[in-house]
CSV table of N, CA, C and O in Angstrom, one decimal:
chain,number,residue,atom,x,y,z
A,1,UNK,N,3.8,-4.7,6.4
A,1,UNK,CA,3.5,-3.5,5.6
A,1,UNK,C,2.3,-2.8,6.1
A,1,UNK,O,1.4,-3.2,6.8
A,2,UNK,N,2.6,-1.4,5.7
A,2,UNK,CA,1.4,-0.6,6.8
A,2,UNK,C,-0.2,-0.6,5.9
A,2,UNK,O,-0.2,-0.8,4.7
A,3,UNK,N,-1.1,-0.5,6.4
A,3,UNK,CA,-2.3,-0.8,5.4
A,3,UNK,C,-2.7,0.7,5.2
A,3,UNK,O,-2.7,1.7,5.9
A,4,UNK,N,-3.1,0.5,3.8
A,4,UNK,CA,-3.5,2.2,3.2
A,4,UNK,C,-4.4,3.0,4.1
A,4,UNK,O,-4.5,4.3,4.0
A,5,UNK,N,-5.2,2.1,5.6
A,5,UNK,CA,-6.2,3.1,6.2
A,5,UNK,C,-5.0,4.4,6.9
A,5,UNK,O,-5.1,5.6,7.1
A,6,UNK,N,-4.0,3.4,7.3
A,6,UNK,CA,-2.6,4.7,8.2
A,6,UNK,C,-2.8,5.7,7.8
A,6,UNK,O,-3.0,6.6,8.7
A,7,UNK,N,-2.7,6.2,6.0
A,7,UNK,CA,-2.8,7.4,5.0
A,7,UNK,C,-1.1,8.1,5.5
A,7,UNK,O,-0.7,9.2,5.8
A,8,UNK,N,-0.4,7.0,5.6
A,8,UNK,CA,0.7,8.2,5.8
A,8,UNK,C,0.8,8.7,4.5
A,8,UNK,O,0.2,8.2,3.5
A,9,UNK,N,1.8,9.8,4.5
A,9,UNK,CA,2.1,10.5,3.1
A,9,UNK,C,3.2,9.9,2.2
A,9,UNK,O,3.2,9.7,1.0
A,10,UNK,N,4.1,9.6,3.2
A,10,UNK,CA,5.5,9.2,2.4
A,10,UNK,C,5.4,8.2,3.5
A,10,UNK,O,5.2,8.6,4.6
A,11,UNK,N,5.8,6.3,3.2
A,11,UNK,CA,6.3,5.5,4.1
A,11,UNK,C,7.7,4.9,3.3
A,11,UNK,O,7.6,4.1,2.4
A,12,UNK,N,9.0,5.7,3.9
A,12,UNK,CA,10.1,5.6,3.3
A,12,UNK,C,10.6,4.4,3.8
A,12,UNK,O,11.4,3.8,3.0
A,13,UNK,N,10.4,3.7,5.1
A,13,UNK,CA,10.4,2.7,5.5
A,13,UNK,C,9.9,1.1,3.9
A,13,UNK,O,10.3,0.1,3.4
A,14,UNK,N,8.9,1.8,4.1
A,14,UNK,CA,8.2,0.9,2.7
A,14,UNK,C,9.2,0.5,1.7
A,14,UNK,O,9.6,-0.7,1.5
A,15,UNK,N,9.6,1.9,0.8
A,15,UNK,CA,10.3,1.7,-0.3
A,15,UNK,C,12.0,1.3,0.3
A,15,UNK,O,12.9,1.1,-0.5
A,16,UNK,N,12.2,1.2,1.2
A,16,UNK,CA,13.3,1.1,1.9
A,16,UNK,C,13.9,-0.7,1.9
A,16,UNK,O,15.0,-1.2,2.1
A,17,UNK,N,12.8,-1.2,1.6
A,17,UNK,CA,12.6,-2.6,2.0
A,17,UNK,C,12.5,-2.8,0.4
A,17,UNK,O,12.9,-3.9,-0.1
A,18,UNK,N,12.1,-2.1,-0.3
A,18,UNK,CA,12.3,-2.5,-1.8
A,18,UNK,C,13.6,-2.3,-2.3
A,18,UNK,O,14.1,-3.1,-3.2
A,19,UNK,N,14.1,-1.2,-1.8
A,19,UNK,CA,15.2,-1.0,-2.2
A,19,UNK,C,16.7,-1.1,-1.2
A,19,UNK,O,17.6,-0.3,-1.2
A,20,UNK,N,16.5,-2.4,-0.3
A,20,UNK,CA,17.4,-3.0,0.4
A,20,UNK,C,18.4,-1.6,1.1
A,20,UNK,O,19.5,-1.5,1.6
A,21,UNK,N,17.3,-0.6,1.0
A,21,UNK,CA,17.8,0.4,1.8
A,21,UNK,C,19.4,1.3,1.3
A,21,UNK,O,20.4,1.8,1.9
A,22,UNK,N,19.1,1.3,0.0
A,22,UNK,CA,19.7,1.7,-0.9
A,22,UNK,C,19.3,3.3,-1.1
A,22,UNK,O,18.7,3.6,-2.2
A,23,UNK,N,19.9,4.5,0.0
A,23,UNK,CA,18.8,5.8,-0.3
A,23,UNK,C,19.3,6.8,-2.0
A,23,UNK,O,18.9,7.9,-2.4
A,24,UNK,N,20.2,5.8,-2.5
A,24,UNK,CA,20.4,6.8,-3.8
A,24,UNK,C,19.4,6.3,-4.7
A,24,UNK,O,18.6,6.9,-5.4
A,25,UNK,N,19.5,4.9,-4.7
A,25,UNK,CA,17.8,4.4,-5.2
A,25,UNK,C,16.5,4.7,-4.7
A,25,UNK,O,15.6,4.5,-5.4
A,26,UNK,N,16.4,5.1,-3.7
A,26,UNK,CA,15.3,5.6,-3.4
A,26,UNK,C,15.1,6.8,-3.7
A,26,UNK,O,13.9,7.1,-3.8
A,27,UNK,N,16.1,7.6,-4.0
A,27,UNK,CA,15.7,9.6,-4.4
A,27,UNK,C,15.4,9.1,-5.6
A,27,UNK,O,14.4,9.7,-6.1
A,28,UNK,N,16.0,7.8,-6.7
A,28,UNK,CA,16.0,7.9,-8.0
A,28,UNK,C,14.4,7.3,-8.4
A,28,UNK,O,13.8,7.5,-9.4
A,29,UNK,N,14.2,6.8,-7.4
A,29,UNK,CA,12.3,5.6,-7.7
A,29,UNK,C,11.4,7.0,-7.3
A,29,UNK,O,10.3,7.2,-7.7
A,30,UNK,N,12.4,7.9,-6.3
A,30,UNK,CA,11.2,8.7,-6.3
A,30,UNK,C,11.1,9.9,-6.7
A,30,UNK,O,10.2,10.7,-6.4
A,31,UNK,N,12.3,10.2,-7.6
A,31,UNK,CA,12.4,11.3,-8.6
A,31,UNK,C,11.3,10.8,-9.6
A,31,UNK,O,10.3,11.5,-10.1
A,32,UNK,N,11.6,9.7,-9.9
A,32,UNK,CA,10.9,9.2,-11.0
A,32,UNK,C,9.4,9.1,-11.1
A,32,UNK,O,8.6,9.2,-12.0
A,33,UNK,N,9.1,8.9,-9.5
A,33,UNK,CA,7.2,8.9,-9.4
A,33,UNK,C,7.0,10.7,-9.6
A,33,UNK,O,6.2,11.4,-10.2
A,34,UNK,N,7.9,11.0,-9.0
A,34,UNK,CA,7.3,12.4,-8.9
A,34,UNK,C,7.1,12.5,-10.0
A,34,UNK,O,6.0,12.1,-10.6
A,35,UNK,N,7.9,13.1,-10.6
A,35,UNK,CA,8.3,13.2,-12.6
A,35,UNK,C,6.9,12.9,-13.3
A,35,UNK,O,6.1,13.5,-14.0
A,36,UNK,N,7.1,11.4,-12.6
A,36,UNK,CA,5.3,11.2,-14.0
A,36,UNK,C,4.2,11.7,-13.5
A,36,UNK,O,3.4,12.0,-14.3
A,37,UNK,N,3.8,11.8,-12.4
A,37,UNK,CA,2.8,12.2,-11.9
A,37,UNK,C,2.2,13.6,-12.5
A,37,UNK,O,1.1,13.5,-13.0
A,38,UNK,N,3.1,15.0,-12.6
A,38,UNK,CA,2.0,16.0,-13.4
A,38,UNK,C,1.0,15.4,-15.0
A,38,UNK,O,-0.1,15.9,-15.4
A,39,UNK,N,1.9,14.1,-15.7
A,39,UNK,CA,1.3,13.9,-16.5
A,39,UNK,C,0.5,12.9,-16.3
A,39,UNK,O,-0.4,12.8,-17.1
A,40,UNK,N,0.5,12.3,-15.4
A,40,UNK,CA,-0.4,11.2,-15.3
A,40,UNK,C,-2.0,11.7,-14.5
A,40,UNK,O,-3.0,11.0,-14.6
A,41,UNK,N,-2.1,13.1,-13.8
A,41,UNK,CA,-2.6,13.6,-13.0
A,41,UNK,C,-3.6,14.6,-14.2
A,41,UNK,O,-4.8,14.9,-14.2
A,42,UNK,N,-2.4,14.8,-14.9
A,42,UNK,CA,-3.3,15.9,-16.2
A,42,UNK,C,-4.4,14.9,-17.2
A,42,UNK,O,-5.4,15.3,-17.7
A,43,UNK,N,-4.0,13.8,-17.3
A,43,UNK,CA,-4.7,12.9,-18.0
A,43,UNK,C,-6.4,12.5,-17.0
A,43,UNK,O,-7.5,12.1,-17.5
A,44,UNK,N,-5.9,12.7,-15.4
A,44,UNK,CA,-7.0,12.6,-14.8
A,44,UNK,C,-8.3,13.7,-15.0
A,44,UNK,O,-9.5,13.6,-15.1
A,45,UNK,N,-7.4,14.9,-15.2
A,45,UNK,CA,-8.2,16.2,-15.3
A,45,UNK,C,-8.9,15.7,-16.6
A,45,UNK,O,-10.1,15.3,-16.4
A,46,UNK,N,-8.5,15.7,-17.7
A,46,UNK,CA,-8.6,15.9,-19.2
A,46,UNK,C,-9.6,14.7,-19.7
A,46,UNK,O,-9.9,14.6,-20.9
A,47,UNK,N,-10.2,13.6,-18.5
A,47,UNK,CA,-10.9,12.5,-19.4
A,47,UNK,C,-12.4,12.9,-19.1
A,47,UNK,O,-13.0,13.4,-18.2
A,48,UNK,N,-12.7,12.3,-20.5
A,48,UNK,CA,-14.4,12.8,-20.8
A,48,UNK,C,-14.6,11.2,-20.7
A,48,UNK,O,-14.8,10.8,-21.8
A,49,UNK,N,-14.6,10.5,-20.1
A,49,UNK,CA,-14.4,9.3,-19.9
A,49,UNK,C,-14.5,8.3,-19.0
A,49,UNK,O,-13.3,7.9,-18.8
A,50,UNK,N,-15.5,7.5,-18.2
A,50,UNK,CA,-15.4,6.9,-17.1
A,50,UNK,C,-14.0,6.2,-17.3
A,50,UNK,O,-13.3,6.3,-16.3
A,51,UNK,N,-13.5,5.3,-18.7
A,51,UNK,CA,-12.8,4.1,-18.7
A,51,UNK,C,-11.2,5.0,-18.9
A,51,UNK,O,-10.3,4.3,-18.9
A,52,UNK,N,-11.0,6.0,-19.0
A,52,UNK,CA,-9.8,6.8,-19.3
A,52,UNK,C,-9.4,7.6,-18.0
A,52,UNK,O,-8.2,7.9,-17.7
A,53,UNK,N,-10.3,7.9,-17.3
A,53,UNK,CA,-10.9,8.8,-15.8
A,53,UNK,C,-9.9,7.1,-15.4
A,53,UNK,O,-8.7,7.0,-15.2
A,54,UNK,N,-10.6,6.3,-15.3
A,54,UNK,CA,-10.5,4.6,-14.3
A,54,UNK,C,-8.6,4.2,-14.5
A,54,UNK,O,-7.8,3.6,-13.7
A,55,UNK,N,-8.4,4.7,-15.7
A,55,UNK,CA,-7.3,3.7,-16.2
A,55,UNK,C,-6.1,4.8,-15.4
A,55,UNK,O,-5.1,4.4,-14.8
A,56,UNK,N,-6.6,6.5,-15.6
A,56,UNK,CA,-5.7,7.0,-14.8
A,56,UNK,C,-5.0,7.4,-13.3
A,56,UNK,O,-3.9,7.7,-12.9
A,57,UNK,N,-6.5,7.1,-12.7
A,57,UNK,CA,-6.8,6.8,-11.3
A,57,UNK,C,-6.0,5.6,-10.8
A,57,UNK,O,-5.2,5.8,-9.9
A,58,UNK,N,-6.0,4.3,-11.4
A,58,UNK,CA,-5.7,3.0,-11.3
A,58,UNK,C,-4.0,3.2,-11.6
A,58,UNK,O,-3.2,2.6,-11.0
A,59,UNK,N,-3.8,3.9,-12.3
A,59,UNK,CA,-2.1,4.2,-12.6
A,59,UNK,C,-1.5,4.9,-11.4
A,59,UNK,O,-0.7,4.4,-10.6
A,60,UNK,N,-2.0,5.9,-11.3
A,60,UNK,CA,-1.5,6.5,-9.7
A,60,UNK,C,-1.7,6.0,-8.4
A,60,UNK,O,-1.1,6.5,-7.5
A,61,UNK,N,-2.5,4.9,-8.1
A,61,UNK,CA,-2.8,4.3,-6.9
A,61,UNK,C,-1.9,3.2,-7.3
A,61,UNK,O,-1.4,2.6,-6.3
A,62,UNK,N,-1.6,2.8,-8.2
A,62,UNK,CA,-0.7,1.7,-8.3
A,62,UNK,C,1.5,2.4,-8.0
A,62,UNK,O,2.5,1.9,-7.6
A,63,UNK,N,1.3,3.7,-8.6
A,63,UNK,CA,2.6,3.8,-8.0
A,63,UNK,C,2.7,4.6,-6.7
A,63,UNK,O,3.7,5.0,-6.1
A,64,UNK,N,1.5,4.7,-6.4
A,64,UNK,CA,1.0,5.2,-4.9
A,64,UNK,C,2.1,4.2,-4.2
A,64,UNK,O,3.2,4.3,-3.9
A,65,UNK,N,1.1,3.0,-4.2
A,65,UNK,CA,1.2,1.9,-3.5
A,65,UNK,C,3.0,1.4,-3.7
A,65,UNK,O,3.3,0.8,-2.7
A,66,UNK,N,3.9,1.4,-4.5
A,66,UNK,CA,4.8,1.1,-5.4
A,66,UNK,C,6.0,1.8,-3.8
A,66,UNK,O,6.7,1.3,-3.0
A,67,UNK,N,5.6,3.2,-4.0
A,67,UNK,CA,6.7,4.0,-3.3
A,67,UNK,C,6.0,3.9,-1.8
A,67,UNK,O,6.6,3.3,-0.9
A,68,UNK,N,5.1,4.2,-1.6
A,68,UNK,CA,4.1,3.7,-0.2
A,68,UNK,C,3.9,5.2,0.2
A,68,UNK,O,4.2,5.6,1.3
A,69,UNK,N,3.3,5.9,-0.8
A,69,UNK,CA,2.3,7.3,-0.8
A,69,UNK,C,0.9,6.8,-0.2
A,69,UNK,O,0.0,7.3,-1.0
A,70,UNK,N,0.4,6.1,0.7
A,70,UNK,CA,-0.4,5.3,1.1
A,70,UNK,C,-1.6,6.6,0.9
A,70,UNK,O,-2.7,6.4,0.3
A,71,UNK,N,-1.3,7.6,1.5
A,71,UNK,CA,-2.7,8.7,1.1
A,71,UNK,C,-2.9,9.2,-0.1
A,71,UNK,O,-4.1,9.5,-0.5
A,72,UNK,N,-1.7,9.1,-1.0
A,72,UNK,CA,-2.7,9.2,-2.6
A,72,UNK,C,-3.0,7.9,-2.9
A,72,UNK,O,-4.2,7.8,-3.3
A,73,UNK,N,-2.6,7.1,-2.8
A,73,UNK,CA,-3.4,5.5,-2.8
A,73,UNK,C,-4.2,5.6,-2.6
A,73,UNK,O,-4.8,5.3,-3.6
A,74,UNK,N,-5.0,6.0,-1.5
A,74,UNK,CA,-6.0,5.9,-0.8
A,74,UNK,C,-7.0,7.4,-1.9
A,74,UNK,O,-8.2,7.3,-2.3
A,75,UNK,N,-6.3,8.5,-2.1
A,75,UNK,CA,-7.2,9.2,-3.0
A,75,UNK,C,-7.6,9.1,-4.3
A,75,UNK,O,-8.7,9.6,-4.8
A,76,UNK,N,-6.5,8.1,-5.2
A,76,UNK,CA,-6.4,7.6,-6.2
A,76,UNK,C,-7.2,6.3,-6.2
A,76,UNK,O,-7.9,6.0,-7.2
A,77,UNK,N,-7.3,5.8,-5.2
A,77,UNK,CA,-8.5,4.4,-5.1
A,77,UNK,C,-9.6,4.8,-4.9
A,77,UNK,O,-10.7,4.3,-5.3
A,78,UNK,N,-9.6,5.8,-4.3
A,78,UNK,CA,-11.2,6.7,-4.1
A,78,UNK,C,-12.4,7.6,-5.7
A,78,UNK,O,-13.6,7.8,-5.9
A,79,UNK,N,-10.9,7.8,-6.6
A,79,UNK,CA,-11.0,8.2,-7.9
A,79,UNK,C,-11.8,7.2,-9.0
A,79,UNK,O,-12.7,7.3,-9.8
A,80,UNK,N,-10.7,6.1,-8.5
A,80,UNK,CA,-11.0,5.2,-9.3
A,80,UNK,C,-12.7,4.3,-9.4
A,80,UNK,O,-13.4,3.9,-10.3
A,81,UNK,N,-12.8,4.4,-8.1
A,81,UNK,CA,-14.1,4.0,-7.5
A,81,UNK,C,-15.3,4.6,-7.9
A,81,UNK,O,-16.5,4.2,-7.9
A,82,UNK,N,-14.7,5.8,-8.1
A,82,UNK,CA,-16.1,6.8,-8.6
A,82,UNK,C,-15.9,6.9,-9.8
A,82,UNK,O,-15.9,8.1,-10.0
A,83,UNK,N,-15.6,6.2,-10.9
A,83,UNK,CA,-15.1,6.4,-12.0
A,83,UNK,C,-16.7,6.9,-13.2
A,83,UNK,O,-16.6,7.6,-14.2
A,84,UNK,N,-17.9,6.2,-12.4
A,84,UNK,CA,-18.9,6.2,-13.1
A,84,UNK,C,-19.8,7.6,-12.9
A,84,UNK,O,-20.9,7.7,-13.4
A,85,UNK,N,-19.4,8.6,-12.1
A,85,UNK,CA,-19.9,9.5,-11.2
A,85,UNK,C,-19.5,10.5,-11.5
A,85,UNK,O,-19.3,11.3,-10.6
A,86,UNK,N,-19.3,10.9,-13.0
A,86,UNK,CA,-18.5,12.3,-13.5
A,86,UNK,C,-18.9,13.3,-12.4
A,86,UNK,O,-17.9,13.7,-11.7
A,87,UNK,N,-20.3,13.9,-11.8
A,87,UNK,CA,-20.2,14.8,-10.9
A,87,UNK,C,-19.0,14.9,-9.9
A,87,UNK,O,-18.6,16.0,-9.6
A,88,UNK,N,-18.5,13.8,-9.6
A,88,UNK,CA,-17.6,14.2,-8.5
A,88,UNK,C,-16.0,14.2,-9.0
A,88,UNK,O,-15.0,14.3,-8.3
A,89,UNK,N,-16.0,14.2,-10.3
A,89,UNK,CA,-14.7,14.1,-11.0
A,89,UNK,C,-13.9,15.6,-10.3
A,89,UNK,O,-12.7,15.7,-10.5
A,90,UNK,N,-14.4,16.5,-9.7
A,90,UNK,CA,-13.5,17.9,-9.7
A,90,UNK,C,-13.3,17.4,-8.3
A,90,UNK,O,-12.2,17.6,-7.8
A,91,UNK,N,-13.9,16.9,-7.7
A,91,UNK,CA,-13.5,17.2,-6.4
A,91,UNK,C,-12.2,16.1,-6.0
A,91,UNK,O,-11.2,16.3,-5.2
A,92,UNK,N,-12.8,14.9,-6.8
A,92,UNK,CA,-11.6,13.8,-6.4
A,92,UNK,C,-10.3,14.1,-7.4
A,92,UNK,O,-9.3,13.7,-6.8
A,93,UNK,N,-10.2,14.5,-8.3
A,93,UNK,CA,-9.0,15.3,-8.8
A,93,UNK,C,-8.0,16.4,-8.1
A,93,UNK,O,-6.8,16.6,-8.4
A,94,UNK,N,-9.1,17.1,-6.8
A,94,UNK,CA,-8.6,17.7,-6.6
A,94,UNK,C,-7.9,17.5,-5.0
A,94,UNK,O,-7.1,18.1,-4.4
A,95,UNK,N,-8.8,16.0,-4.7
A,95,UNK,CA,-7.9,15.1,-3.4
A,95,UNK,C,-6.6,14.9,-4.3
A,95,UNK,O,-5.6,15.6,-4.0
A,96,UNK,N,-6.6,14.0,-5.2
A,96,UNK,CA,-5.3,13.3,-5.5
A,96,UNK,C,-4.4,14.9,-5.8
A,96,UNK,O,-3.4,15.0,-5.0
A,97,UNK,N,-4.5,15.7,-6.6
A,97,UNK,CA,-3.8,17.0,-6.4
A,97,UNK,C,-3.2,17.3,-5.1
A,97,UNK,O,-2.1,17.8,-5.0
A,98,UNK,N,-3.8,17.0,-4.4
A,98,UNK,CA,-3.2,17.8,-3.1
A,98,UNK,C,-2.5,16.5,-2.2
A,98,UNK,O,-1.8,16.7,-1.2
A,99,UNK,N,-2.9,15.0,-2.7
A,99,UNK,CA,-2.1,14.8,-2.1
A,99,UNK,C,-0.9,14.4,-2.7
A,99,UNK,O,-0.1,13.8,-1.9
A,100,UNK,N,-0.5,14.7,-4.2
A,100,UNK,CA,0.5,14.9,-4.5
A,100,UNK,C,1.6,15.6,-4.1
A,100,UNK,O,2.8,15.5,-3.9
A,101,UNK,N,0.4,16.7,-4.2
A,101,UNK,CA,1.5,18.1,-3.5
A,101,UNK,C,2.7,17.8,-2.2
A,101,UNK,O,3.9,18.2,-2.1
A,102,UNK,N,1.8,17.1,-1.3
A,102,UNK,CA,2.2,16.4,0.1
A,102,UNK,C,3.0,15.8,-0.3
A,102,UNK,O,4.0,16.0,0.4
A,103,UNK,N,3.3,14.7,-1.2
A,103,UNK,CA,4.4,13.6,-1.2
A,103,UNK,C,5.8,14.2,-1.7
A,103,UNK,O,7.0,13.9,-1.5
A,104,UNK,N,5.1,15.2,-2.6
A,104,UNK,CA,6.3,16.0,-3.2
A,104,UNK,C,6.6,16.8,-2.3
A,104,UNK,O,7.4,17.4,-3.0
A,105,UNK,N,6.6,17.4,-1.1
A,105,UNK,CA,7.0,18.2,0.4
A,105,UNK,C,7.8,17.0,0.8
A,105,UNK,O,9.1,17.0,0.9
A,106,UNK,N,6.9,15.9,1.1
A,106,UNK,CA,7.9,15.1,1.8
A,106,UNK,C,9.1,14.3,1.0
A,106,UNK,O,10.0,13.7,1.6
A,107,UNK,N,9.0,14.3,0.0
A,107,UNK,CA,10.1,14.1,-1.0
A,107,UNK,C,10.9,14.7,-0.8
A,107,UNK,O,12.0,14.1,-0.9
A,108,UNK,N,11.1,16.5,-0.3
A,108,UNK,CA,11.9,17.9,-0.4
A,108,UNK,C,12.7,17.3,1.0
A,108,UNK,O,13.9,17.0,1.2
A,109,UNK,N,11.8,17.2,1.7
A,109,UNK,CA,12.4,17.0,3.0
A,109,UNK,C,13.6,16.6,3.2
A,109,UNK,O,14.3,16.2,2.3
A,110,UNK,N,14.0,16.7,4.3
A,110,UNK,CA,15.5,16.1,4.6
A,110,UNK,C,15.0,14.7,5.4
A,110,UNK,O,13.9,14.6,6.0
A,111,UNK,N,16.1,13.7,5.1
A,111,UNK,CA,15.6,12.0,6.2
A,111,UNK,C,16.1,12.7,7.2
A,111,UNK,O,16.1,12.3,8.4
């Protein structure tokens, strides 16, 4: 398995091996990340909260890692890390933002 330093965006290989290489399961695991992510991502924006800020950071690096979005992994573990550090709350919302955006391009993509 590739290690989160790679930062690829999409490792389809990854979920490929989860899903015995099954690509209608795979559009369906990853309709589905996509799907929760605006809300999971708005809950990032909206917390006045180190432990709510933590719990939502911690959700998206976990289905980062799930589909093998290894660069929001990697920005969502970055989030999570700074959970105590409200100053940097806009800016690391606004990594995992953008690298959403990217997984969702490469979701559009053609294999």
């Amino acid at each position: 398995m590739p290690t989160m330093s790679s930062h690829k965006i999409l490792d389809r290989d990854h979920l490929a091996r989860y899903t015995l290489g099954d690509a209608a399961l795979e559009q369906e695991v990853l309709g589905l990340f996509i799907d929760q992510m605006p809300e999971t991502v708005a809950l990032l924006r909206k917390s006045q909260e180190a432990e709510t800020w933590q719990r939502a950071a911690h959700t998206i690096k976990g289905s980062a890692k799930a589909v093998g979005a290894w660069k929001l992994a990697a920005a969502a573990e970055r989030a999570e890390h700074h959970a105590q550090c409200s100053d940097d709350w806009e800016r690391l919302a606004g990594d995992v933002e953008a690298a959403v955006a990217e997984v969702r391009l490469q979701i559009a993509a053609p294999v």
